[in-house]
Amino acid sequence: KSNTSISSSITSSSSSTTNSSSSKVSSSSIVIPSASNNPSYDETQDIVINLNNDEINVTNNNGFVIVESERVWVLKGGVYILKGEMAGQIIVNAPDEEVELDFSGVAISSDKYCPVLILDADECDISAKKGTKNTVIDNREDDTDYAAAIYSTCDLTLKGKGNLTVTNNFNNGIHTKDDLKIKNLTLNVTAPNNAIKGNDSVTIEEANVLAISSSGDAIKTTNSDISSKGNQRGTVTINGGTVKLYAAFDGIDASYDVVITNSPNLTINTDSYSEYSSEISNPQTLNFYLRLDNNITNATITATLSDGSTKTIKGTSISSGFGRSYLSFALPSDITSYKITATVSGTTYQTDNMNLNTRYDCIYISLRNGNLLTSYETYQTTTRPGIGGPGGM
């Protein structure tokens, strides 16, 4: 799919108002268990939580890991290693303490609860350990409390050299009420509402992130006031790495500002350009190509849509392997006609308005005697032979 322009895919506001979270946050239905120190706990050894639907056990329990029928509680600061599969919920409740959950090959899912809930802590880190694949899946079907697959009431950092996949079937993917940081991690998030949400800020540092929102924003912040420490809230920062965003609305919706540094590989696909968007009615009509004559350096397509509006679309440069220059376009599914605008030696030329020709997926454009000439053909690569029929149009 072609990238939409950054300006149309990122929104930010420098207003000083504070927006409240739309998710319900209530602990009324949660009873926090009691814990006590375990005299046999060896602080030189790891605390390992072995998840298993039949029997969950804790190696070297410090006395603050409580196992219930469908919940595992972490009630004290420290580092906890989690392994295995569980249908239920992990809850962290360690007020004013720092907690790190090391995911070392876990699969946590629930159709009743928020699968990973940071109920109270000073801050929490979730680390996907190197070489491990980890999944968190929220299978709830309605909007209940803590409406995300991973929900945190405090600063949350996702990190590690492993892989973390987060899926929510009804609301947000990852949501923290405070600051959210993503470092180095390979992270895939899919959700119908916001894929990645940090009320105060979202920072991505040298991470490999794929965020998909079928009905909302890929990355979102909501607060835009000044914190008690004098920090401006509401900024989305992307520092290096590879970030691919697919969203029905905005790729990045920042309540204050967007900062992009260290040349990240950033791809943003929104609205009808995202094949994951619920707004798509016929995604098979999106792929189209222009083959450029040697003297044409650039071209755009201005599409007329079914409601009479127009939209100018930029193409992505690709090579066929035959030495030909192509531009690939993702056209709206409700396109009715279009014009091609091309640049030759700094001068702009435009075709007349043209109707669709669904028998071909490519147009060859050339300049002759001051006029743009067009001819229909089929897009070809060395690995994809010519295909007759509709192709992408």
XYZ file of C-alpha atoms in Angstrom, residues 70-305:
236
model
C -7.721 -17.172 37.285
C -5.316 -14.526 38.546
C -1.680 -14.159 39.467
C -0.852 -11.210 41.743
C 2.524 -9.481 42.062
C 2.408 -7.402 45.254
C 5.975 -6.203 45.704
C 8.656 -4.462 43.680
C 11.352 -6.522 41.986
C 11.998 -8.664 38.921
C 9.640 -11.527 38.053
C 10.220 -14.049 35.240
C 7.083 -15.384 33.571
C 6.917 -18.501 31.394
C 4.144 -20.651 29.897
C 0.475 -20.216 28.987
C -2.435 -18.900 30.985
C -6.112 -18.114 30.419
C -6.579 -15.429 33.021
C -5.005 -12.262 34.366
C -1.692 -10.962 35.687
C -2.148 -8.073 38.165
C 0.606 -5.889 39.599
C -0.234 -4.028 42.805
C 2.957 -2.685 44.378
C 2.329 0.944 45.415
C 5.350 3.264 45.163
C 7.622 0.406 44.011
C 9.267 -0.507 40.692
C 8.274 -3.802 39.087
C 9.746 -5.629 36.090
C 7.894 -8.481 34.407
C 10.268 -10.515 32.246
C 8.289 -12.314 29.543
C 10.269 -15.427 28.644
C 7.870 -17.166 26.281
C 4.384 -16.418 27.626
C 0.884 -16.570 26.165
C -1.680 -14.760 28.312
C -5.306 -14.472 27.218
C -8.674 -13.793 28.784
C -12.308 -13.399 27.782
C -13.220 -12.018 31.243
C -10.461 -9.650 32.352
C -7.776 -7.288 31.167
C -5.014 -9.905 30.651
C -2.145 -7.757 32.019
C -3.165 -5.077 34.514
C -0.745 -2.755 36.309
C -3.151 -1.693 39.033
C -0.677 0.258 41.164
C 3.089 0.807 41.107
C 5.598 3.621 40.909
C 6.493 2.356 37.449
C 6.470 -0.959 35.606
C 8.674 -2.519 32.927
C 7.609 -5.413 30.712
C 10.624 -7.009 29.032
C 10.364 -9.551 26.204
C 13.543 -11.548 26.647
C 15.860 -12.191 23.722
C 14.819 -15.056 21.447
C 11.325 -15.413 22.954
C 7.877 -14.916 21.434
C 5.197 -13.584 23.740
C 1.489 -12.922 23.236
C -1.200 -11.069 25.168
C -4.759 -11.459 23.849
C -7.886 -9.724 25.135
C -10.939 -11.699 23.988
C -13.568 -9.695 25.872
C -16.593 -8.682 23.853
C -17.755 -5.523 25.668
C -16.363 -2.343 27.189
C -15.541 -3.242 30.778
C -13.013 -1.767 33.230
C -9.385 -1.444 32.136
C -10.263 -1.522 28.445
C -6.960 -2.703 26.984
C -5.047 -5.949 26.614
C -2.227 -4.333 28.622
C -3.474 -1.559 30.924
C -1.370 0.474 33.342
C -2.221 3.230 35.803
C 1.459 4.262 36.037
C 4.464 4.842 33.774
C 4.951 1.770 31.596
C 8.023 0.710 29.615
C 7.958 -2.102 27.063
C 11.435 -3.287 26.141
C 13.670 -6.231 25.305
C 15.232 -8.058 22.377
C 12.323 -10.484 22.046
C 8.951 -10.325 20.342
C 5.674 -9.194 21.900
C 2.308 -9.470 20.121
C -0.704 -7.755 21.686
C -4.268 -8.191 20.412
C -7.537 -6.718 21.650
C -10.886 -7.595 20.107
C -12.998 -4.734 21.490
C -11.003 -1.635 22.523
C -7.376 -0.542 22.996
C -4.265 -2.629 22.553
C -1.863 -1.030 25.057
C -2.976 1.830 27.302
C -1.307 3.629 30.188
C -2.694 6.616 32.087
C 0.817 8.079 32.312
C 3.937 7.811 30.110
C 4.466 4.909 27.718
C 7.940 4.015 26.421
C 8.822 1.334 23.872
C 12.542 0.507 23.604
C 14.323 -1.882 21.224
C 11.376 -4.270 21.283
C 9.757 -5.995 18.314
C 6.138 -5.130 19.054
C 2.985 -5.970 17.072
C -0.301 -4.483 18.289
C -3.761 -4.952 16.766
C -6.938 -3.363 18.138
C -10.228 -1.938 16.884
C -9.797 1.299 18.851
C -6.381 2.804 19.656
C -3.505 0.389 19.165
C -0.983 2.241 21.376
C -2.140 4.868 23.867
C -0.248 6.780 26.545
C -2.345 9.521 28.106
C 0.704 11.644 28.996
C 3.159 10.615 26.251
C 4.319 7.864 23.915
C 8.033 7.430 23.169
C 9.412 4.839 20.736
C 13.185 4.353 20.742
C 14.955 2.126 18.189
C 12.076 -0.346 18.219
C 10.425 -2.384 15.490
C 6.733 -1.531 15.878
C 3.676 -2.550 13.877
C 0.482 -0.901 15.164
C -2.901 -1.623 13.555
C -6.152 0.106 14.466
C -9.202 -0.884 12.430
C -11.491 1.850 13.810
C -9.332 4.364 15.683
C -5.792 5.777 15.872
C -2.557 3.793 15.744
C -0.751 5.953 18.357
C -2.567 8.369 20.647
C -1.979 10.754 23.574
C -4.748 12.661 25.369
C -3.314 14.953 28.047
C -1.667 18.262 27.122
C -1.100 20.076 30.420
C 2.128 20.648 32.374
C 3.000 18.000 34.966
C 3.865 18.796 38.591
C 7.522 18.365 37.596
C 7.181 20.963 34.842
C 7.085 18.519 31.927
C 4.852 19.097 28.923
C 2.398 16.246 28.430
C 0.938 14.957 25.181
C 3.983 14.463 22.923
C 4.569 11.454 20.684
C 8.290 10.871 20.048
C 9.737 8.419 17.510
C 13.510 8.094 17.801
C 14.936 5.793 15.132
C 13.808 2.240 14.500
C 11.104 0.956 12.159
C 7.519 2.001 12.806
C 4.581 0.924 10.630
C 1.176 2.389 11.440
C -2.188 1.385 9.968
C -5.284 3.224 11.169
C -8.856 4.046 10.214
C -8.306 7.591 11.498
C -4.911 9.087 12.412
C -1.630 7.244 12.309
C -0.476 9.520 15.144
C -2.932 11.597 17.173
C -0.850 13.673 19.589
C -2.623 16.023 21.990
C 0.410 18.348 22.019
C 3.251 17.609 19.581
C 5.001 14.995 17.424
C 8.799 14.700 17.476
C 10.611 12.504 14.942
C 14.378 12.096 15.333
C 17.239 9.849 14.252
C 15.695 9.066 10.828
C 13.237 6.276 11.654
C 11.816 4.083 8.905
C 8.274 5.404 9.330
C 5.268 4.196 7.327
C 1.784 5.569 7.927
C -1.309 4.215 6.186
C -4.685 5.687 7.111
C -8.316 5.603 6.093
C -8.794 3.790 2.782
C -5.013 3.354 2.418
C -4.998 0.863 5.280
C -6.179 -2.588 4.294
C -6.948 -3.191 7.973
C -9.387 -0.283 8.256
C -13.025 -1.165 8.804
C -13.831 1.680 6.411
C -12.595 -0.372 3.438
C -15.427 -1.765 1.325
C -13.454 -3.200 -1.589
C -9.694 -3.302 -0.954
C -9.048 -5.162 -4.233
C -9.514 -1.907 -6.149
C -6.539 -0.170 -4.553
C -3.427 -1.191 -6.525
C -2.590 0.859 -9.623
C 0.630 1.747 -11.459
C 2.067 4.423 -13.711
C 5.037 3.582 -15.959
C 7.097 6.720 -16.516
C 8.862 7.665 -19.717
C 12.571 8.469 -19.270
C 12.094 12.245 -19.188
C 9.306 12.201 -16.554
C 10.613 12.590 -13.016
C 7.421 12.507 -10.982
C 3.655 12.132 -11.287
C 0.548 12.276 -9.106
C -3.052 11.172 -9.555
C -5.984 13.434 -8.690
C -8.973 11.189 -8.078
C -12.602 12.236 -8.270
C -14.608 10.275 -5.717
